[in-house]
Amino acid sequence: MRINHPAYLQNAGATLSDLAALRILGRAKPALLIVGLAALGVAAPAQAQAQAEESIGGAKTVVNLVTGDLPTGDKINLFQGDDVFKDEGVRTDADSSARLILRDNTNLLLGPSSSIKLDRFVYSGPSQPGAIAVNLVKGALRFATGDADKKAYVISTPTATLGVRGTVLKILSTSPTDTFVLLDEGGTLVCMRTDPKKKHCLQLTEPGQVVEVTATEIKWNSGAAATVSAVIDAIPDAPPGSPSGPTGQHADVTPAVVTPPPSTKPPRPCGGGGDGGGGGEEAAIGPGGIGSGAGPGHGHGPGGPSH
């Protein structure tokens, strides 16, 4: 755990100048923490240890420089084995990455030059209702759903919001105005973030489907699949030279701006948020398939049959 958790900053009387020493102590066992704090002249009330345990997960792997932006405003380096906390932001340097495992077993692999915010975390146990929200501010992310009820999960980017069901996703936010979402497993409903009524959404149901979401439109973009996969798959997941880590994946893999060819068909807006795209004015149409909706007409995704 990191001793620089807000519980210590607020309740144990630590100051910013203490953080370099406290960070080292924070990786000791809890009993040693209290001794170390006392040696530094920092008070350790009885509840401090319990408060310090209030993490929502931890860093399974950290490659090079990764920084945690704590809710208190302190910016502290994140190391393998450290806890992560609700409302914490995690940022990776240009040649860095981090894999975070949350308490519900959500698996987040954050690529180089990326930033994520752990917005909400309410977890009651496997298959139970909750609220788990992750905000990809920029960069590359591989997201694998945990074991909470699937309705608990919400992923957001500067231009998109995503609902999931048993999902593995590759997400690339190349700029504040462009997001690519590739479905690896399961299913997801991707909507424009500027559309709270979810009338402009596309449902991904087949592995390899890709949508692009900008500030003004959402569309299928099968031409981006290879690029998105290449960027995410190249994320280093172990320090260079680690015997247990992947090989040949430790070069600088800073996500580049993706400029895939335009989709062959414009998207059709969809209503509702349910599987299959029903319940609104029109259906969510996936590549190679047609959804049924209450509104008039049909749309086709790339590779779908003509009618």
PDB file of C-alpha atoms in Angstrom:
ATOM      1  CA  MET A   1       0.000   0.000   0.000  1.00  0.00           C
ATOM      2  CA  ARG A   2       1.077   3.596  -0.403  1.00  0.00           C
ATOM      3  CA  ILE A   3       1.436   5.573   2.787  1.00  0.00           C
ATOM      4  CA  ASN A   4       0.534   8.657   0.762  1.00  0.00           C
ATOM      5  CA  HIS A   5      -3.122   7.645   0.777  1.00  0.00           C
ATOM      6  CA  PRO A   6      -5.350  10.617   1.719  1.00  0.00           C
ATOM      7  CA  ALA A   7      -6.184   8.924   5.033  1.00  0.00           C
ATOM      8  CA  TYR A   8      -2.612   9.479   6.163  1.00  0.00           C
ATOM      9  CA  LEU A   9      -2.326  12.932   4.709  1.00  0.00           C
ATOM     10  CA  GLN A  10      -5.469  14.105   6.445  1.00  0.00           C
ATOM     11  CA  ASN A  11      -5.532  12.051   9.649  1.00  0.00           C
ATOM     12  CA  ALA A  12      -1.948  11.233  10.428  1.00  0.00           C
ATOM     13  CA  GLY A  13      -0.667  14.771  10.049  1.00  0.00           C
ATOM     14  CA  ALA A  14       1.756  14.036   7.188  1.00  0.00           C
ATOM     15  CA  THR A  15       2.943  16.951   5.082  1.00  0.00           C
ATOM     16  CA  LEU A  16       4.063  17.061   1.465  1.00  0.00           C
ATOM     17  CA  SER A  17       7.717  17.186   2.538  1.00  0.00           C
ATOM     18  CA  ASP A  18       7.288  13.812   4.280  1.00  0.00           C
ATOM     19  CA  LEU A  19       6.152  11.974   1.165  1.00  0.00           C
ATOM     20  CA  ALA A  20       9.519  10.776  -0.146  1.00  0.00           C
ATOM     21  CA  ALA A  21      10.257   8.966   3.134  1.00  0.00           C
ATOM     22  CA  LEU A  22       6.658   7.890   3.723  1.00  0.00           C
ATOM     23  CA  ARG A  23       6.423   6.335   0.264  1.00  0.00           C
ATOM     24  CA  ILE A  24       9.242   3.948   1.180  1.00  0.00           C
ATOM     25  CA  LEU A  25       7.630   3.128   4.520  1.00  0.00           C
ATOM     26  CA  GLY A  26       4.322   2.561   2.763  1.00  0.00           C
ATOM     27  CA  ARG A  27       5.641  -0.621   1.175  1.00  0.00           C
ATOM     28  CA  ALA A  28       6.388  -2.169   4.547  1.00  0.00           C
ATOM     29  CA  LYS A  29       3.955  -4.280   6.554  1.00  0.00           C
ATOM     30  CA  PRO A  30       1.295  -2.301   8.468  1.00  0.00           C
ATOM     31  CA  ALA A  31       3.028  -2.915  11.801  1.00  0.00           C
ATOM     32  CA  LEU A  32       6.233  -1.420  10.446  1.00  0.00           C
ATOM     33  CA  LEU A  33       4.316   1.552   9.089  1.00  0.00           C
ATOM     34  CA  ILE A  34       3.316   2.654  12.562  1.00  0.00           C
ATOM     35  CA  VAL A  35       6.896   2.308  13.786  1.00  0.00           C
ATOM     36  CA  GLY A  36       8.203   4.242  10.797  1.00  0.00           C
ATOM     37  CA  LEU A  37       5.672   7.010  11.229  1.00  0.00           C
ATOM     38  CA  ALA A  38       6.605   7.331  14.871  1.00  0.00           C
ATOM     39  CA  ALA A  39      10.292   7.563  13.922  1.00  0.00           C
ATOM     40  CA  LEU A  40       9.421  10.441  11.600  1.00  0.00           C
ATOM     41  CA  GLY A  41       7.451  12.177  14.315  1.00  0.00           C
ATOM     42  CA  VAL A  42       4.140  11.606  12.486  1.00  0.00           C
ATOM     43  CA  ALA A  43       1.131  10.750  14.614  1.00  0.00           C
ATOM     44  CA  ALA A  44      -0.616   7.437  13.822  1.00  0.00           C
ATOM     45  CA  PRO A  45      -4.125   7.318  15.288  1.00  0.00           C
ATOM     46  CA  ALA A  46      -5.798   3.939  15.789  1.00  0.00           C
ATOM     47  CA  GLN A  47      -8.032   4.309  12.760  1.00  0.00           C
ATOM     48  CA  ALA A  48      -5.215   5.268  10.363  1.00  0.00           C
ATOM     49  CA  GLN A  49      -4.299   1.683   9.510  1.00  0.00           C
ATOM     50  CA  ALA A  50      -7.919   0.776   8.733  1.00  0.00           C
ATOM     51  CA  GLN A  51      -8.381   3.880   6.611  1.00  0.00           C
ATOM     52  CA  ALA A  52      -5.201   3.118   4.697  1.00  0.00           C
ATOM     53  CA  GLU A  53      -6.694  -0.226   3.663  1.00  0.00           C
ATOM     54  CA  GLU A  54      -9.572   1.482   1.838  1.00  0.00           C
ATOM     55  CA  SER A  55      -8.229   0.793  -1.630  1.00  0.00           C
ATOM     56  CA  ILE A  56     -10.237  -0.296  -4.661  1.00  0.00           C
ATOM     57  CA  GLY A  57      -7.475  -2.432  -6.163  1.00  0.00           C
ATOM     58  CA  GLY A  58      -3.806  -2.414  -6.963  1.00  0.00           C
ATOM     59  CA  ALA A  59      -1.064  -2.191  -9.563  1.00  0.00           C
ATOM     60  CA  LYS A  60      -0.187  -5.690 -10.753  1.00  0.00           C
ATOM     61  CA  THR A  61       2.544  -4.483 -13.101  1.00  0.00           C
ATOM     62  CA  VAL A  62       4.201  -1.105 -13.635  1.00  0.00           C
ATOM     63  CA  VAL A  63       6.663  -0.408 -16.435  1.00  0.00           C
ATOM     64  CA  ASN A  64       8.898   2.665 -16.054  1.00  0.00           C
ATOM     65  CA  LEU A  65       7.329   5.944 -14.912  1.00  0.00           C
ATOM     66  CA  VAL A  66       3.678   5.880 -13.805  1.00  0.00           C
ATOM     67  CA  THR A  67       2.178   8.642 -11.651  1.00  0.00           C
ATOM     68  CA  GLY A  68      -0.830   8.594  -9.367  1.00  0.00           C
ATOM     69  CA  ASP A  69      -2.823  11.812  -8.996  1.00  0.00           C
ATOM     70  CA  LEU A  70      -4.450  11.453  -5.584  1.00  0.00           C
ATOM     71  CA  PRO A  71      -7.730  13.217  -4.727  1.00  0.00           C
ATOM     72  CA  THR A  72      -5.764  15.476  -2.371  1.00  0.00           C
ATOM     73  CA  GLY A  73      -3.885  16.903  -5.358  1.00  0.00           C
ATOM     74  CA  ASP A  74      -0.620  15.114  -4.542  1.00  0.00           C
ATOM     75  CA  LYS A  75       1.184  13.466  -7.462  1.00  0.00           C
ATOM     76  CA  ILE A  76       3.009  10.335  -6.333  1.00  0.00           C
ATOM     77  CA  ASN A  77       4.751   7.676  -8.399  1.00  0.00           C
ATOM     78  CA  LEU A  78       2.911   4.365  -8.650  1.00  0.00           C
ATOM     79  CA  PHE A  79       4.883   1.132  -8.188  1.00  0.00           C
ATOM     80  CA  GLN A  80       4.054  -2.518  -8.658  1.00  0.00           C
ATOM     81  CA  GLY A  81       2.092  -3.768  -5.656  1.00  0.00           C
ATOM     82  CA  ASP A  82       0.786  -0.322  -4.686  1.00  0.00           C
ATOM     83  CA  ASP A  83      -2.877   0.228  -3.899  1.00  0.00           C
ATOM     84  CA  VAL A  84      -5.050   2.460  -6.065  1.00  0.00           C
ATOM     85  CA  PHE A  85      -7.951   4.518  -4.737  1.00  0.00           C
ATOM     86  CA  LYS A  86     -11.309   5.879  -5.824  1.00  0.00           C
ATOM     87  CA  ASP A  87     -11.021   9.226  -7.621  1.00  0.00           C
ATOM     88  CA  GLU A  88      -7.340   8.617  -8.293  1.00  0.00           C
ATOM     89  CA  GLY A  89      -5.917   9.449 -11.699  1.00  0.00           C
ATOM     90  CA  VAL A  90      -3.184   7.249 -13.150  1.00  0.00           C
ATOM     91  CA  ARG A  91      -0.832   8.614 -15.844  1.00  0.00           C
ATOM     92  CA  THR A  92       1.847   6.794 -17.821  1.00  0.00           C
ATOM     93  CA  ASP A  93       4.959   8.297 -19.352  1.00  0.00           C
ATOM     94  CA  ALA A  94       5.883   7.923 -23.045  1.00  0.00           C
ATOM     95  CA  ASP A  95       7.607   4.550 -22.596  1.00  0.00           C
ATOM     96  CA  SER A  96       5.542   3.319 -19.664  1.00  0.00           C
ATOM     97  CA  SER A  97       2.471   1.237 -18.863  1.00  0.00           C
ATOM     98  CA  ALA A  98       0.475  -0.144 -15.944  1.00  0.00           C
ATOM     99  CA  ARG A  99      -1.879  -3.042 -15.334  1.00  0.00           C
ATOM    100  CA  LEU A 100      -4.432  -2.343 -12.594  1.00  0.00           C
ATOM    101  CA  ILE A 101      -6.599  -5.060 -11.054  1.00  0.00           C
ATOM    102  CA  LEU A 102      -9.613  -3.716  -9.145  1.00  0.00           C
ATOM    103  CA  ARG A 103     -11.283  -5.523  -6.241  1.00  0.00           C
ATOM    104  CA  ASP A 104     -14.032  -6.852  -8.520  1.00  0.00           C
ATOM    105  CA  ASN A 105     -11.313  -8.324 -10.815  1.00  0.00           C
ATOM    106  CA  THR A 106     -11.724  -5.660 -13.474  1.00  0.00           C
ATOM    107  CA  ASN A 107      -8.481  -5.718 -15.464  1.00  0.00           C
ATOM    108  CA  LEU A 108      -7.161  -2.438 -16.877  1.00  0.00           C
ATOM    109  CA  LEU A 109      -4.037  -2.354 -19.060  1.00  0.00           C
ATOM    110  CA  LEU A 110      -3.026   1.268 -19.639  1.00  0.00           C
ATOM    111  CA  GLY A 111      -0.659   2.033 -22.505  1.00  0.00           C
ATOM    112  CA  PRO A 112       2.101   4.623 -22.914  1.00  0.00           C
ATOM    113  CA  SER A 113       1.284   8.350 -22.782  1.00  0.00           C
ATOM    114  CA  SER A 114      -2.136   7.530 -21.361  1.00  0.00           C
ATOM    115  CA  SER A 115      -4.283   8.793 -18.525  1.00  0.00           C
ATOM    116  CA  ILE A 116      -7.190   7.186 -16.696  1.00  0.00           C
ATOM    117  CA  LYS A 117      -9.456   8.296 -13.836  1.00  0.00           C
ATOM    118  CA  LEU A 118     -11.004   5.802 -11.413  1.00  0.00           C
ATOM    119  CA  ASP A 119     -14.240   7.734 -11.034  1.00  0.00           C
ATOM    120  CA  ARG A 120     -16.524   5.450  -8.998  1.00  0.00           C
ATOM    121  CA  PHE A 121     -16.255   2.125  -7.237  1.00  0.00           C
ATOM    122  CA  VAL A 122     -19.157   0.559  -5.363  1.00  0.00           C
ATOM    123  CA  TYR A 123     -18.769  -3.215  -5.171  1.00  0.00           C
ATOM    124  CA  SER A 124     -20.923  -5.603  -3.141  1.00  0.00           C
ATOM    125  CA  GLY A 125     -19.652  -8.930  -4.441  1.00  0.00           C
ATOM    126  CA  PRO A 126     -19.816 -11.169  -7.520  1.00  0.00           C
ATOM    127  CA  SER A 127     -22.915 -10.641  -9.700  1.00  0.00           C
ATOM    128  CA  GLN A 128     -24.196  -8.002  -7.285  1.00  0.00           C
ATOM    129  CA  PRO A 129     -25.334  -4.487  -8.273  1.00  0.00           C
ATOM    130  CA  GLY A 130     -22.746  -1.775  -7.998  1.00  0.00           C
ATOM    131  CA  ALA A 131     -21.269   1.295  -9.677  1.00  0.00           C
ATOM    132  CA  ILE A 132     -17.868   1.011 -11.308  1.00  0.00           C
ATOM    133  CA  ALA A 133     -16.889   3.899 -13.570  1.00  0.00           C
ATOM    134  CA  VAL A 134     -13.620   4.337 -15.454  1.00  0.00           C
ATOM    135  CA  ASN A 135     -12.741   7.416 -17.494  1.00  0.00           C
ATOM    136  CA  LEU A 136     -10.058   7.092 -20.184  1.00  0.00           C
ATOM    137  CA  VAL A 137      -8.871  10.686 -20.470  1.00  0.00           C
ATOM    138  CA  LYS A 138      -6.433   9.909 -23.287  1.00  0.00           C
ATOM    139  CA  GLY A 139      -4.332   7.127 -24.759  1.00  0.00           C
ATOM    140  CA  ALA A 140      -4.729   3.356 -25.028  1.00  0.00           C
ATOM    141  CA  LEU A 141      -6.642   0.982 -22.748  1.00  0.00           C
ATOM    142  CA  ARG A 142      -7.493  -2.707 -22.722  1.00  0.00           C
ATOM    143  CA  PHE A 143     -10.527  -3.226 -20.483  1.00  0.00           C
ATOM    144  CA  ALA A 144     -11.732  -6.610 -19.182  1.00  0.00           C
ATOM    145  CA  THR A 145     -14.903  -6.648 -17.112  1.00  0.00           C
ATOM    146  CA  GLY A 146     -14.827  -7.854 -13.510  1.00  0.00           C
ATOM    147  CA  ASP A 147     -17.361 -10.048 -11.709  1.00  0.00           C
ATOM    148  CA  ALA A 148     -19.890  -7.429 -10.580  1.00  0.00           C
ATOM    149  CA  ASP A 149     -23.274  -7.204 -12.295  1.00  0.00           C
ATOM    150  CA  LYS A 150     -22.565  -6.055 -15.845  1.00  0.00           C
ATOM    151  CA  LYS A 151     -24.941  -3.106 -15.492  1.00  0.00           C
ATOM    152  CA  ALA A 152     -22.565  -1.706 -12.870  1.00  0.00           C
ATOM    153  CA  TYR A 153     -19.900  -0.811 -15.437  1.00  0.00           C
ATOM    154  CA  VAL A 154     -19.565   2.454 -17.319  1.00  0.00           C
ATOM    155  CA  ILE A 155     -16.544   3.463 -19.377  1.00  0.00           C
ATOM    156  CA  SER A 156     -16.155   6.975 -20.718  1.00  0.00           C
ATOM    157  CA  THR A 157     -13.751   8.816 -23.005  1.00  0.00           C
ATOM    158  CA  PRO A 158     -13.771  12.457 -24.109  1.00  0.00           C
ATOM    159  CA  THR A 159     -16.270  11.582 -26.878  1.00  0.00           C
ATOM    160  CA  ALA A 160     -17.931   8.266 -25.931  1.00  0.00           C
ATOM    161  CA  THR A 161     -19.725   6.364 -23.185  1.00  0.00           C
ATOM    162  CA  LEU A 162     -19.792   2.570 -23.114  1.00  0.00           C
ATOM    163  CA  GLY A 163     -21.980   0.017 -21.395  1.00  0.00           C
ATOM    164  CA  VAL A 164     -20.697  -3.552 -21.233  1.00  0.00           C
ATOM    165  CA  ARG A 165     -21.700  -7.177 -20.754  1.00  0.00           C
ATOM    166  CA  GLY A 166     -18.947  -9.717 -20.106  1.00  0.00           C
ATOM    167  CA  THR A 167     -16.665  -7.625 -22.205  1.00  0.00           C
ATOM    168  CA  VAL A 168     -13.054  -7.315 -23.321  1.00  0.00           C
ATOM    169  CA  LEU A 169     -12.460  -4.042 -25.166  1.00  0.00           C
ATOM    170  CA  LYS A 170      -9.575  -2.260 -26.848  1.00  0.00           C
ATOM    171  CA  ILE A 171     -10.045   1.497 -26.630  1.00  0.00           C
ATOM    172  CA  LEU A 172      -7.901   4.170 -28.257  1.00  0.00           C
ATOM    173  CA  SER A 173      -8.525   7.847 -27.550  1.00  0.00           C
ATOM    174  CA  THR A 174      -6.228   9.534 -30.029  1.00  0.00           C
ATOM    175  CA  SER A 175      -7.298  13.089 -29.250  1.00  0.00           C
ATOM    176  CA  PRO A 176      -9.926  14.961 -27.226  1.00  0.00           C
ATOM    177  CA  THR A 177     -12.220  14.673 -30.258  1.00  0.00           C
ATOM    178  CA  ASP A 178     -11.724  11.068 -31.430  1.00  0.00           C
ATOM    179  CA  THR A 179     -12.166   7.609 -29.884  1.00  0.00           C
ATOM    180  CA  PHE A 180     -11.908   4.113 -31.397  1.00  0.00           C
ATOM    181  CA  VAL A 181     -13.523   1.104 -29.691  1.00  0.00           C
ATOM    182  CA  LEU A 182     -12.733  -2.472 -30.795  1.00  0.00           C
ATOM    183  CA  LEU A 183     -14.680  -5.420 -29.376  1.00  0.00           C
ATOM    184  CA  ASP A 184     -12.514  -8.400 -28.433  1.00  0.00           C
ATOM    185  CA  GLU A 185     -15.093 -10.414 -26.504  1.00  0.00           C
ATOM    186  CA  GLY A 186     -18.662 -10.094 -25.239  1.00  0.00           C
ATOM    187  CA  GLY A 187     -20.687  -7.058 -26.248  1.00  0.00           C
ATOM    188  CA  THR A 188     -20.889  -3.322 -25.739  1.00  0.00           C
ATOM    189  CA  LEU A 189     -23.166  -0.397 -26.518  1.00  0.00           C
ATOM    190  CA  VAL A 190     -21.164   2.671 -27.576  1.00  0.00           C
ATOM    191  CA  CYS A 191     -22.861   6.071 -27.512  1.00  0.00           C
ATOM    192  CA  MET A 192     -21.852   9.645 -28.158  1.00  0.00           C
ATOM    193  CA  ARG A 193     -20.981  11.316 -24.867  1.00  0.00           C
ATOM    194  CA  THR A 194     -22.826  14.441 -25.982  1.00  0.00           C
ATOM    195  CA  ASP A 195     -26.058  12.414 -26.314  1.00  0.00           C
ATOM    196  CA  PRO A 196     -27.366  11.647 -22.800  1.00  0.00           C
ATOM    197  CA  LYS A 197     -30.607  10.207 -24.215  1.00  0.00           C
ATOM    198  CA  LYS A 198     -28.586   7.554 -26.084  1.00  0.00           C
ATOM    199  CA  LYS A 199     -30.247   8.042 -29.434  1.00  0.00           C
ATOM    200  CA  HIS A 200     -26.924   7.950 -31.283  1.00  0.00           C
ATOM    201  CA  CYS A 201     -25.394   4.615 -30.354  1.00  0.00           C
ATOM    202  CA  LEU A 202     -23.989   1.523 -32.023  1.00  0.00           C
ATOM    203  CA  GLN A 203     -24.042  -1.980 -30.567  1.00  0.00           C
ATOM    204  CA  LEU A 204     -20.975  -4.189 -30.969  1.00  0.00           C
ATOM    205  CA  THR A 205     -21.742  -7.900 -30.812  1.00  0.00           C
ATOM    206  CA  GLU A 206     -19.057  -9.564 -32.942  1.00  0.00           C
ATOM    207  CA  PRO A 207     -15.319  -9.696 -32.137  1.00  0.00           C
ATOM    208  CA  GLY A 208     -13.323  -7.361 -34.353  1.00  0.00           C
ATOM    209  CA  GLN A 209     -16.066  -4.778 -34.820  1.00  0.00           C
ATOM    210  CA  VAL A 210     -14.820  -1.184 -34.504  1.00  0.00           C
ATOM    211  CA  VAL A 211     -16.640   2.098 -34.045  1.00  0.00           C
ATOM    212  CA  GLU A 212     -15.208   5.589 -34.171  1.00  0.00           C
ATOM    213  CA  VAL A 213     -16.768   8.317 -32.040  1.00  0.00           C
ATOM    214  CA  THR A 214     -16.018  11.992 -32.559  1.00  0.00           C
ATOM    215  CA  ALA A 215     -17.553  15.062 -30.982  1.00  0.00           C
ATOM    216  CA  THR A 216     -20.162  15.195 -33.761  1.00  0.00           C
ATOM    217  CA  GLU A 217     -20.762  11.640 -35.022  1.00  0.00           C
ATOM    218  CA  ILE A 218     -20.481   7.916 -34.379  1.00  0.00           C
ATOM    219  CA  LYS A 219     -19.722   5.496 -37.218  1.00  0.00           C
ATOM    220  CA  TRP A 220     -18.457   2.031 -38.059  1.00  0.00           C
ATOM    221  CA  ASN A 221     -14.779   2.000 -38.999  1.00  0.00           C
ATOM    222  CA  SER A 222     -13.586  -1.490 -39.851  1.00  0.00           C
ATOM    223  CA  GLY A 223     -10.484  -0.009 -41.481  1.00  0.00           C
ATOM    224  CA  ALA A 224      -9.151   0.994 -38.052  1.00  0.00           C
ATOM    225  CA  ALA A 225      -9.224  -2.533 -36.582  1.00  0.00           C
ATOM    226  CA  ALA A 226      -5.633  -3.471 -37.443  1.00  0.00           C
ATOM    227  CA  THR A 227      -4.206  -0.205 -36.120  1.00  0.00           C
ATOM    228  CA  VAL A 228      -6.171  -0.272 -32.863  1.00  0.00           C
ATOM    229  CA  SER A 229      -5.193  -3.897 -32.210  1.00  0.00           C
ATOM    230  CA  ALA A 230      -1.545  -3.224 -33.023  1.00  0.00           C
ATOM    231  CA  VAL A 231      -1.335  -0.307 -30.574  1.00  0.00           C
ATOM    232  CA  ILE A 232      -3.060  -2.161 -27.722  1.00  0.00           C
ATOM    233  CA  ASP A 233      -1.246  -5.471 -28.289  1.00  0.00           C
ATOM    234  CA  ALA A 234       2.119  -3.661 -28.214  1.00  0.00           C
ATOM    235  CA  ILE A 235       1.588  -2.294 -24.680  1.00  0.00           C
ATOM    236  CA  PRO A 236       4.487  -3.560 -22.521  1.00  0.00           C
ATOM    237  CA  ASP A 237       3.182  -5.541 -19.571  1.00  0.00           C
ATOM    238  CA  ALA A 238       6.424  -6.243 -17.681  1.00  0.00           C
ATOM    239  CA  PRO A 239       9.653  -4.296 -17.096  1.00  0.00           C
ATOM    240  CA  PRO A 240      12.444  -4.879 -19.653  1.00  0.00           C
ATOM    241  CA  GLY A 241      14.391  -8.021 -18.848  1.00  0.00           C
ATOM    242  CA  SER A 242      11.678  -9.503 -16.648  1.00  0.00           C
ATOM    243  CA  PRO A 243      11.785 -13.301 -17.062  1.00  0.00           C
ATOM    244  CA  SER A 244       8.007 -13.568 -16.626  1.00  0.00           C
ATOM    245  CA  GLY A 245       7.093 -10.745 -18.974  1.00  0.00           C
ATOM    246  CA  PRO A 246       6.507 -10.679 -22.716  1.00  0.00           C
ATOM    247  CA  THR A 247       9.493 -10.389 -25.002  1.00  0.00           C
ATOM    248  CA  GLY A 248      10.055  -7.935 -27.785  1.00  0.00           C
ATOM    249  CA  GLN A 249       7.388  -5.536 -26.486  1.00  0.00           C
ATOM    250  CA  HIS A 250       9.417  -2.962 -24.602  1.00  0.00           C
ATOM    251  CA  ALA A 251      10.013  -0.353 -27.275  1.00  0.00           C
ATOM    252  CA  ASP A 252       8.393   3.052 -27.175  1.00  0.00           C
ATOM    253  CA  VAL A 253       4.841   2.372 -28.322  1.00  0.00           C
ATOM    254  CA  THR A 254       3.303   5.781 -27.818  1.00  0.00           C
ATOM    255  CA  PRO A 255      -0.129   5.689 -29.472  1.00  0.00           C
ATOM    256  CA  ALA A 256      -0.120   7.519 -32.758  1.00  0.00           C
ATOM    257  CA  VAL A 257      -3.015   9.460 -34.200  1.00  0.00           C
ATOM    258  CA  VAL A 258      -5.014   6.986 -36.244  1.00  0.00           C
ATOM    259  CA  THR A 259      -6.349   8.112 -39.615  1.00  0.00           C
ATOM    260  CA  PRO A 260      -8.166   5.070 -40.996  1.00  0.00           C
ATOM    261  CA  PRO A 261     -10.197   5.189 -44.199  1.00  0.00           C
ATOM    262  CA  PRO A 262     -13.775   6.417 -43.874  1.00  0.00           C
ATOM    263  CA  SER A 263     -16.488   3.864 -43.262  1.00  0.00           C
ATOM    264  CA  THR A 264     -18.368   2.665 -46.287  1.00  0.00           C
ATOM    265  CA  LYS A 265     -21.757   3.451 -44.771  1.00  0.00           C
ATOM    266  CA  PRO A 266     -22.796   6.185 -42.323  1.00  0.00           C
ATOM    267  CA  PRO A 267     -24.233   4.904 -39.033  1.00  0.00           C
ATOM    268  CA  ARG A 268     -27.890   4.868 -38.217  1.00  0.00           C
ATOM    269  CA  PRO A 269     -28.817   6.272 -34.773  1.00  0.00           C
ATOM    270  CA  CYS A 270     -30.212   3.796 -32.314  1.00  0.00           C
ATOM    271  CA  GLY A 271     -32.622   4.219 -29.447  1.00  0.00           C
ATOM    272  CA  GLY A 272     -32.552   2.642 -26.038  1.00  0.00           C
ATOM    273  CA  GLY A 273     -29.667   0.901 -24.374  1.00  0.00           C
ATOM    274  CA  GLY A 274     -30.729  -2.728 -24.481  1.00  0.00           C
ATOM    275  CA  ASP A 275     -29.140  -5.615 -26.304  1.00  0.00           C
ATOM    276  CA  GLY A 276     -30.262  -5.829 -29.905  1.00  0.00           C
ATOM    277  CA  GLY A 277     -30.882  -2.078 -30.201  1.00  0.00           C
ATOM    278  CA  GLY A 278     -34.681  -2.163 -29.795  1.00  0.00           C
ATOM    279  CA  GLY A 279     -36.837   0.164 -27.793  1.00  0.00           C
ATOM    280  CA  GLY A 280     -36.210   3.394 -29.687  1.00  0.00           C
ATOM    281  CA  GLU A 281     -36.763   5.110 -32.974  1.00  0.00           C
ATOM    282  CA  GLU A 282     -34.308   2.952 -34.907  1.00  0.00           C
ATOM    283  CA  ALA A 283     -32.108  -0.079 -34.384  1.00  0.00           C
ATOM    284  CA  ALA A 284     -28.414  -0.340 -33.610  1.00  0.00           C
ATOM    285  CA  ILE A 285     -26.891  -1.869 -36.714  1.00  0.00           C
ATOM    286  CA  GLY A 286     -23.713  -3.935 -36.444  1.00  0.00           C
ATOM    287  CA  PRO A 287     -21.309  -4.831 -39.205  1.00  0.00           C
ATOM    288  CA  GLY A 288     -22.676  -7.782 -41.103  1.00  0.00           C
ATOM    289  CA  GLY A 289     -26.022  -7.696 -39.333  1.00  0.00           C
ATOM    290  CA  ILE A 290     -29.291  -5.811 -39.001  1.00  0.00           C
ATOM    291  CA  GLY A 291     -31.013  -5.029 -35.723  1.00  0.00           C
ATOM    292  CA  SER A 292     -34.757  -4.685 -35.458  1.00  0.00           C
ATOM    293  CA  GLY A 293     -36.216  -1.465 -34.119  1.00  0.00           C
ATOM    294  CA  ALA A 294     -39.534   0.238 -33.733  1.00  0.00           C
ATOM    295  CA  GLY A 295     -38.717   2.979 -36.231  1.00  0.00           C
ATOM    296  CA  PRO A 296     -39.024   2.816 -39.983  1.00  0.00           C
ATOM    297  CA  GLY A 297     -36.395   1.448 -42.352  1.00  0.00           C
ATOM    298  CA  HIS A 298     -33.212  -0.577 -42.009  1.00  0.00           C
ATOM    299  CA  GLY A 299     -29.538   0.352 -42.047  1.00  0.00           C
ATOM    300  CA  HIS A 300     -26.539  -1.694 -42.990  1.00  0.00           C
ATOM    301  CA  GLY A 301     -23.087  -1.946 -41.376  1.00  0.00           C
ATOM    302  CA  PRO A 302     -19.948  -2.532 -43.425  1.00  0.00           C
ATOM    303  CA  GLY A 303     -20.053  -5.978 -44.937  1.00  0.00           C
ATOM    304  CA  GLY A 304     -23.813  -6.377 -44.355  1.00  0.00           C
ATOM    305  CA  PRO A 305     -26.195  -7.688 -46.998  1.00  0.00           C
ATOM    306  CA  SER A 306     -28.041  -5.271 -49.216  1.00  0.00           C
ATOM    307  CA  HIS A 307     -31.855  -5.072 -49.207  1.00  0.00           C
TER     308      HIS A 307
END
